[in-house]
Tab-separated table of C-alpha atoms and ligand atoms in Angstrom:
chain	number	residue	atom	x	y	z
A	1	MET	CA	0.000	0.000	0.000
A	2	ASN	CA	1.420	3.405	-0.965
A	3	GLN	CA	1.703	6.138	1.624
A	4	SER	CA	-0.010	9.517	1.796
A	5	ASN	CA	1.908	12.514	0.421
A	6	GLU	CA	2.158	14.104	3.835
A	7	GLU	CA	3.527	10.965	5.446
A	8	LEU	CA	5.952	10.524	2.556
A	9	ASP	CA	7.172	14.101	2.839
A	10	THR	CA	7.859	13.619	6.561
A	11	GLN	CA	9.768	10.439	5.814
A	12	ILE	CA	11.911	12.099	3.143
A	13	THR	CA	12.803	14.877	5.604
A	14	GLU	CA	13.772	12.233	8.141
A	15	LEU	CA	15.761	10.305	5.519
A	16	LEU	CA	17.695	13.456	4.627
A	17	ARG	CA	18.443	14.028	8.309
A	18	LEU	CA	19.793	10.476	8.689
A	19	ILE	CA	21.940	10.902	5.561
A	20	ASN	CA	23.332	14.223	6.817
A	21	GLU	CA	24.139	12.732	10.231
A	22	ALA	CA	25.750	9.573	8.856
A	23	ASP	CA	29.497	9.175	8.405
A	24	THR	CA	29.528	5.801	6.682
A	25	ILE	CA	26.619	4.800	4.480
A	26	VAL	CA	26.411	1.421	2.778
A	27	SER	CA	23.627	0.441	0.402
A	28	LEU	CA	22.259	-3.012	-0.342
A	29	THR	CA	20.421	-2.962	-3.655
A	30	GLY	CA	18.195	-5.449	-5.448
A	31	ALA	CA	16.376	-5.839	-8.719
A	32	GLY	CA	13.845	-3.143	-7.702
A	33	ILE	CA	16.440	-0.402	-8.220
A	34	SER	CA	16.572	-1.303	-11.917
A	35	THR	CA	12.876	-1.782	-12.762
A	36	GLU	CA	12.521	1.914	-13.635
A	37	ALA	CA	15.318	1.364	-16.160
A	38	GLY	CA	13.012	-1.169	-17.845
A	39	ILE	CA	14.645	-4.314	-16.431
A	40	PRO	CA	12.097	-6.657	-14.845
A	41	ASP	CA	12.680	-7.903	-11.294
A	42	PHE	CA	11.872	-11.395	-10.048
A	43	ARG	CA	8.961	-11.041	-7.653
A	44	SER	CA	6.882	-8.029	-8.722
A	45	PRO	CA	3.729	-8.761	-10.764
A	46	GLY	CA	4.941	-9.314	-14.352
A	47	GLY	CA	8.477	-10.035	-13.046
A	48	LEU	CA	10.666	-12.809	-14.460
A	49	TRP	CA	9.178	-15.396	-12.091
A	50	SER	CA	5.827	-15.051	-13.815
A	51	LYS	CA	7.497	-16.246	-17.056
A	52	TYR	CA	10.160	-18.729	-15.953
A	53	ASP	CA	10.207	-21.540	-13.411
A	54	PRO	CA	12.820	-20.248	-10.972
A	55	THR	CA	13.692	-23.436	-9.108
A	56	GLU	CA	14.359	-25.288	-12.337
A	57	LEU	CA	15.892	-22.608	-14.527
A	58	PHE	CA	17.796	-20.415	-12.075
A	59	SER	CA	19.562	-23.358	-10.486
A	60	ALA	CA	23.050	-24.651	-11.145
A	61	ASP	CA	21.585	-28.072	-12.096
A	62	GLY	CA	18.904	-26.494	-14.271
A	63	PHE	CA	21.594	-24.597	-16.179
A	64	ARG	CA	23.477	-27.805	-16.963
A	65	ARG	CA	20.238	-29.445	-18.161
A	66	HIS	CA	18.893	-26.461	-20.144
A	67	PRO	CA	21.686	-23.899	-20.634
A	68	GLU	CA	19.893	-22.320	-23.577
A	69	THR	CA	17.026	-21.154	-21.334
A	70	ILE	CA	19.295	-19.104	-19.046
A	71	TYR	CA	20.806	-17.582	-22.177
A	72	LYS	CA	17.349	-16.705	-23.464
A	73	MET	CA	16.502	-15.031	-20.148
A	74	GLY	CA	19.925	-13.356	-20.146
A	75	ALA	CA	19.198	-12.086	-23.664
A	76	GLU	CA	15.931	-10.601	-22.380
A	77	LEU	CA	17.849	-8.766	-19.641
A	78	GLN	CA	20.595	-7.710	-22.100
A	79	GLU	CA	17.975	-6.441	-24.536
A	80	GLY	CA	16.480	-4.320	-21.723
A	81	LEU	CA	19.971	-3.220	-20.715
A	82	ARG	CA	20.961	-2.052	-24.169
A	83	LYS	CA	18.065	0.410	-24.121
A	84	SER	CA	18.399	1.404	-20.470
A	85	GLU	CA	20.210	4.020	-18.470
A	86	PRO	CA	20.926	3.975	-14.730
A	87	THR	CA	17.922	5.125	-12.707
A	88	LYS	CA	17.618	8.115	-10.377
A	89	ALA	CA	18.360	5.795	-7.461
A	90	HIS	CA	21.607	4.619	-9.089
A	91	VAL	CA	22.489	8.302	-9.539
A	92	LEU	CA	21.582	9.028	-5.899
A	93	LEU	CA	24.089	6.421	-4.697
A	94	ARG	CA	26.824	7.864	-6.915
A	95	LYS	CA	25.991	11.322	-5.543
A	96	LEU	CA	26.224	10.100	-1.940
A	97	GLU	CA	29.644	8.656	-2.775
A	98	GLU	CA	30.751	11.995	-4.263
A	99	LEU	CA	29.593	13.715	-1.073
A	100	GLY	CA	31.904	11.421	0.904
A	101	LYS	CA	28.965	9.772	2.647
A	102	LEU	CA	28.553	6.446	0.882
A	103	LYS	CA	31.368	3.940	1.127
A	104	THR	CA	30.153	0.885	-0.753
A	105	VAL	CA	27.242	-0.433	-2.792
A	106	ILE	CA	26.512	-4.093	-2.174
A	107	THR	CA	24.308	-5.283	-4.997
A	108	GLN	CA	22.415	-8.464	-5.753
A	109	ASN	CA	22.026	-7.241	-9.321
A	110	VAL	CA	23.920	-8.528	-12.304
A	111	ASP	CA	23.177	-5.622	-14.641
A	112	ASN	CA	26.269	-3.388	-14.202
A	113	LEU	CA	24.083	-0.274	-13.796
A	114	HIS	CA	25.824	0.917	-10.601
A	115	GLN	CA	29.154	0.970	-12.400
A	116	ARG	CA	27.569	2.729	-15.380
A	117	ALA	CA	26.142	5.347	-12.978
A	118	GLY	CA	29.678	6.002	-11.714
A	119	SER	CA	29.737	4.194	-8.352
A	120	THR	CA	33.326	3.076	-7.812
A	121	ASP	CA	33.069	0.564	-4.964
A	122	VAL	CA	30.456	-2.017	-5.964
A	123	ILE	CA	30.342	-5.501	-4.474
A	124	GLU	CA	28.487	-7.855	-6.834
A	125	LEU	CA	27.168	-10.565	-4.531
A	126	HIS	CA	25.430	-12.478	-7.307
A	127	GLY	CA	28.010	-11.966	-10.020
A	128	THR	CA	27.545	-10.211	-13.322
A	129	LEU	CA	26.092	-10.767	-16.771
A	130	THR	CA	29.042	-8.930	-18.305
A	131	ARG	CA	31.310	-12.005	-18.261
A	132	GLY	CA	31.217	-15.779	-18.590
A	133	THR	CA	33.473	-18.706	-17.695
A	134	CYS	CA	34.008	-22.064	-19.423
A	135	LEU	CA	32.840	-24.813	-17.072
A	136	LYS	CA	35.470	-27.197	-18.508
A	137	CYS	CA	38.753	-25.250	-18.766
A	138	GLY	CA	37.939	-22.084	-16.778
A	139	LYS	CA	38.653	-19.615	-19.594
A	140	ASN	CA	36.949	-16.221	-19.084
A	141	PHE	CA	34.958	-14.423	-21.750
A	142	PRO	CA	33.377	-10.957	-22.071
A	143	HIS	CA	29.630	-11.090	-22.791
A	144	THR	CA	30.360	-9.766	-26.296
A	145	TYR	CA	31.946	-13.142	-27.145
A	146	MET	CA	28.817	-15.004	-26.004
A	147	ASP	CA	26.552	-12.513	-27.810
A	148	GLU	CA	28.465	-13.000	-31.068
A	149	ARG	CA	28.329	-16.799	-30.852
A	150	ILE	CA	24.591	-16.699	-30.132
A	151	ALA	CA	24.048	-14.294	-33.061
A	152	GLU	CA	25.826	-16.879	-35.238
A	153	GLY	CA	23.314	-19.494	-34.076
A	154	GLU	CA	25.450	-21.224	-31.415
A	155	LEU	CA	23.140	-21.635	-28.416
A	156	PRO	CA	24.472	-22.259	-25.833
A	157	PRO	CA	27.790	-20.618	-26.764
A	158	LEU	CA	30.846	-22.847	-26.429
A	159	CYS	CA	34.446	-22.168	-25.394
A	160	ASP	CA	36.857	-21.445	-28.275
A	161	ASN	CA	39.594	-23.268	-26.363
A	162	CYS	CA	37.993	-26.615	-25.411
A	163	GLN	CA	34.387	-26.503	-26.714
A	164	GLY	CA	33.154	-26.617	-23.111
A	165	LEU	CA	29.909	-24.965	-21.972
A	166	ILE	CA	30.265	-21.286	-21.011
A	167	LYS	CA	28.269	-20.212	-17.968
A	168	PRO	CA	27.483	-16.525	-17.431
A	169	ASP	CA	29.245	-15.347	-14.230
A	170	VAL	CA	25.961	-15.085	-12.329
A	171	VAL	CA	25.167	-16.930	-9.121
A	172	LEU	CA	22.353	-19.431	-9.613
A	173	PHE	CA	20.452	-21.266	-6.868
A	174	GLY	CA	22.788	-23.990	-5.666
A	175	ASP	CA	25.923	-22.001	-6.586
A	176	PRO	CA	28.095	-20.689	-3.756
A	177	LEU	CA	28.376	-16.907	-3.470
A	178	PRO	CA	31.764	-15.437	-4.399
A	179	VAL	CA	33.636	-15.827	-1.082
A	180	GLU	CA	35.630	-12.567	-1.284
A	181	ALA	CA	32.557	-10.522	-2.173
A	182	LEU	CA	30.474	-11.959	0.659
A	183	HIS	CA	33.295	-11.508	3.166
A	184	ARG	CA	33.850	-7.856	2.255
A	185	ALA	CA	30.093	-7.203	2.208
A	186	THR	CA	29.808	-8.441	5.802
A	187	LEU	CA	32.717	-6.210	6.889
A	188	VAL	CA	31.404	-3.004	5.299
A	189	ALA	CA	27.849	-3.684	6.502
A	190	ALA	CA	29.109	-4.065	10.071
A	191	GLU	CA	31.018	-0.753	9.811
A	192	ALA	CA	28.087	1.229	8.400
A	193	ASP	CA	26.190	3.672	10.583
A	194	LEU	CA	23.434	3.817	7.963
A	195	MET	CA	22.325	0.973	5.686
A	196	LEU	CA	20.075	1.917	2.758
A	197	VAL	CA	18.184	-1.043	1.309
A	198	LEU	CA	16.852	-0.071	-2.105
A	199	GLY	CA	14.523	-2.292	-4.140
A	200	SER	CA	15.024	-5.688	-2.579
A	201	SER	CA	12.483	-8.163	-1.246
A	202	LEU	CA	15.207	-9.333	1.202
A	203	VAL	CA	14.258	-12.965	0.858
A	204	VAL	CA	17.352	-14.298	-0.912
A	205	TYR	CA	19.976	-15.542	1.548
A	206	PRO	CA	22.746	-14.965	2.500
A	207	ALA	CA	22.382	-11.453	0.999
A	208	ALA	CA	19.308	-10.887	3.169
A	209	GLU	CA	21.414	-11.301	6.324
A	210	ILE	CA	23.522	-8.252	5.511
A	211	PRO	CA	21.259	-5.523	7.004
A	212	SER	CA	21.224	-7.396	10.329
A	213	LEU	CA	24.999	-6.871	10.604
A	214	THR	CA	24.538	-3.096	10.496
A	215	ILE	CA	21.780	-3.217	13.100
A	216	GLN	CA	23.735	-5.526	15.423
A	217	ASN	CA	26.581	-3.019	15.370
A	218	GLY	CA	24.376	-0.052	16.270
A	219	GLY	CA	23.752	1.299	12.761
A	220	LYS	CA	20.398	2.420	11.394
A	221	LEU	CA	18.407	0.822	8.604
A	222	VAL	CA	16.277	2.517	5.950
A	223	ILE	CA	14.249	0.427	3.506
A	224	ILE	CA	12.779	1.831	0.304
A	225	ASN	CA	10.783	-0.927	-1.361
A	226	LEU	CA	7.304	-1.238	-2.799
A	227	GLN	CA	6.544	-4.484	-0.977
A	228	ASP	CA	6.827	-5.365	2.719
A	229	THR	CA	10.023	-7.011	3.883
A	230	PHE	CA	10.864	-9.150	6.875
A	231	TYR	CA	13.081	-6.289	8.178
A	232	ASP	CA	10.382	-3.597	8.199
A	233	ARG	CA	9.798	-3.841	11.939
A	234	VAL	CA	13.461	-3.173	12.817
A	235	ALA	CA	14.047	-0.377	10.288
A	236	THR	CA	14.200	3.275	11.356
A	237	ILE	CA	12.312	4.299	8.208
A	238	VAL	CA	10.353	2.145	5.737
A	239	ILE	CA	9.287	3.942	2.561
A	240	LYS	CA	6.878	2.041	0.325
A	241	GLN	CA	7.069	4.182	-2.752
A	242	LYS	CA	8.726	4.052	-6.170
A	243	LEU	CA	12.407	4.821	-5.874
A	244	GLY	CA	12.283	7.394	-8.673
A	245	GLU	CA	9.677	9.426	-6.821
A	246	VAL	CA	11.571	9.167	-3.537
A	247	CYS	CA	14.771	10.330	-5.253
A	248	ASP	CA	13.008	13.312	-6.881
A	249	MET	CA	11.696	14.430	-3.494
A	250	LEU	CA	15.031	13.844	-1.781
A	251	PHE	CA	17.014	15.755	-4.430
A	252	ASP	CA	14.486	18.625	-4.181
A	253	LYS	CA	14.876	18.882	-0.422
A	254	ALA	CA	18.626	18.347	-0.306
A	255	ARG	CA	19.576	20.699	-3.160
A	256	TRP	CA	22.806	18.735	-3.693
B	301	LIG	P1	13.179	-9.275	-6.025
B	301	LIG	O1	12.974	-10.407	-5.100
B	301	LIG	O2	12.606	-9.350	-7.398
B	301	LIG	O3	12.609	-7.984	-5.276
B	301	LIG	C1	12.573	-6.737	-5.888
B	301	LIG	C2	11.818	-5.802	-4.962
B	301	LIG	O4	11.886	-4.498	-5.507
B	301	LIG	C3	10.351	-6.165	-4.803
B	301	LIG	O5	10.049	-6.356	-3.436
B	301	LIG	C4	9.595	-4.945	-5.370
B	301	LIG	O6	8.486	-4.581	-4.584
B	301	LIG	C5	10.642	-3.858	-5.312
B	301	LIG	N1	10.520	-2.860	-6.383
B	301	LIG	C6	10.344	-3.073	-7.713
B	301	LIG	N2	10.356	-1.911	-8.386
B	301	LIG	C7	10.527	-0.938	-7.451
B	301	LIG	C8	10.609	0.483	-7.515
B	301	LIG	N3	10.504	1.143	-8.674
B	301	LIG	N4	10.792	1.180	-6.367
B	301	LIG	C9	10.874	0.534	-5.165
B	301	LIG	N5	10.806	-0.805	-5.045
B	301	LIG	C10	10.635	-1.531	-6.179
B	301	LIG	O7	14.724	-8.940	-6.200
B	301	LIG	P2	15.916	-9.070	-5.152
B	301	LIG	O8	17.022	-8.305	-5.733
B	301	LIG	O9	15.489	-8.793	-3.777
B	301	LIG	O10	16.235	-10.645	-5.245
B	301	LIG	C11	17.445	-11.041	-5.471
B	301	LIG	C12	17.647	-11.652	-6.893
B	301	LIG	C13	17.012	-10.909	-8.035
B	301	LIG	C14	19.110	-11.568	-7.160
B	301	LIG	O11	19.602	-12.851	-7.292
B	301	LIG	C15	19.260	-10.804	-8.491
B	301	LIG	O12	20.357	-11.286	-9.227
B	301	LIG	C16	17.990	-11.047	-9.196
B	301	LIG	N6	17.655	-10.134	-10.314
B	301	LIG	C17	18.484	-9.148	-10.706
B	301	LIG	C18	18.135	-8.308	-11.771
B	301	LIG	C19	19.078	-7.218	-12.183
B	301	LIG	O13	20.293	-7.399	-12.150
B	301	LIG	N7	18.545	-6.053	-12.575
B	301	LIG	C20	16.902	-8.484	-12.411
B	301	LIG	C21	16.061	-9.531	-11.979
B	301	LIG	C22	16.453	-10.354	-10.930
C-alpha cells in the first residue's frame, strides 16, 4: 500500500536528516532499483518469475540441463539493458559517494548499472552478466563473445579453447556466493552507521542477512521498497514508494 503525500514528505525529511548525520553509508540494492530502467525484477507482478520456473531454470543443475534457457533469459535482460540508463536511485548512490557519505554499494544485481552510474566501490554478490566462464577449462569471456556466438546461431555458446559450456558469471540457486565478495560485504555492513536497502524483497539468503549486521553493530536501517520485507519492523524508516519518486523528493529537499 502506498503512503499519503504528507507521510511521505515527513519520511523524506527524516531520511535526509539520517543521511546528513551519517558518516559511513552502505547500500544493499536489489532488482527493484533497476525496474525503472526497464529491467524486470523477479517477484513483482509481471516479473521474471511469472514467465520462468525459478527453481528449475535459475539453479546450477537447471543450467546444466537447459543452458539455452538461461541464455534466453539473459538475452531478455541484455535487450532491456541495451536500451536502459541507470535510474535516479543509481544516480543518488553515486551522488552520496561523491559527497563522501557512501562507502560501498553491495548489490544483488547482475546488470552493471551501478558501475555505469559512476559508483566506484560495488560488491556484486550475485556476479555479473558482463562475463562468462568455461565450465570445462575455466577460460573467461566478455559477454560480447557469447553474444556473437549466439548471433551466429550457437546456443548455448561454447568455449573457443575446449568446446566446453560457457556459464554466465551469475550466481544461480545452488551455486556458492563469491567468497571474497560476501566476506567484504559483511565487513562493510558491520562498519556502516546507515544501511540503505533499495529495491530488494530481502528474501534471498545470504544477501538478506547483511542488514542485520549493520543493526547488530548499532547502525540504522532505511528500507525503500514497494513491498513489505521481513526487516520492516526493525528499520528506522520504511518507505513504500517508487524509488524514482523518492529520489526526486530527496534531491528537491537536499539541493545537492
Ligand atoms: P526481487 O525479489 O525481485 O525484489 C525486488 C523488490 O523491488 C520487490 O520487493 C519490489 O516490490 C521492489 N521494487 C520493484 N520496483 C521498485 C521500484 N521502482 N521502487 C521501489 N521498489 C521496487 O529482487 P531481489 O534483488 O530482492 O532478489 C534477489 C535476486 C534478483 C538476485 O539474485 C538478483 O540477481 C535477481 N535479479 C536481478 C536483476 C538485475 O540485475 N537487474 C533483475 C532480476 C532479478
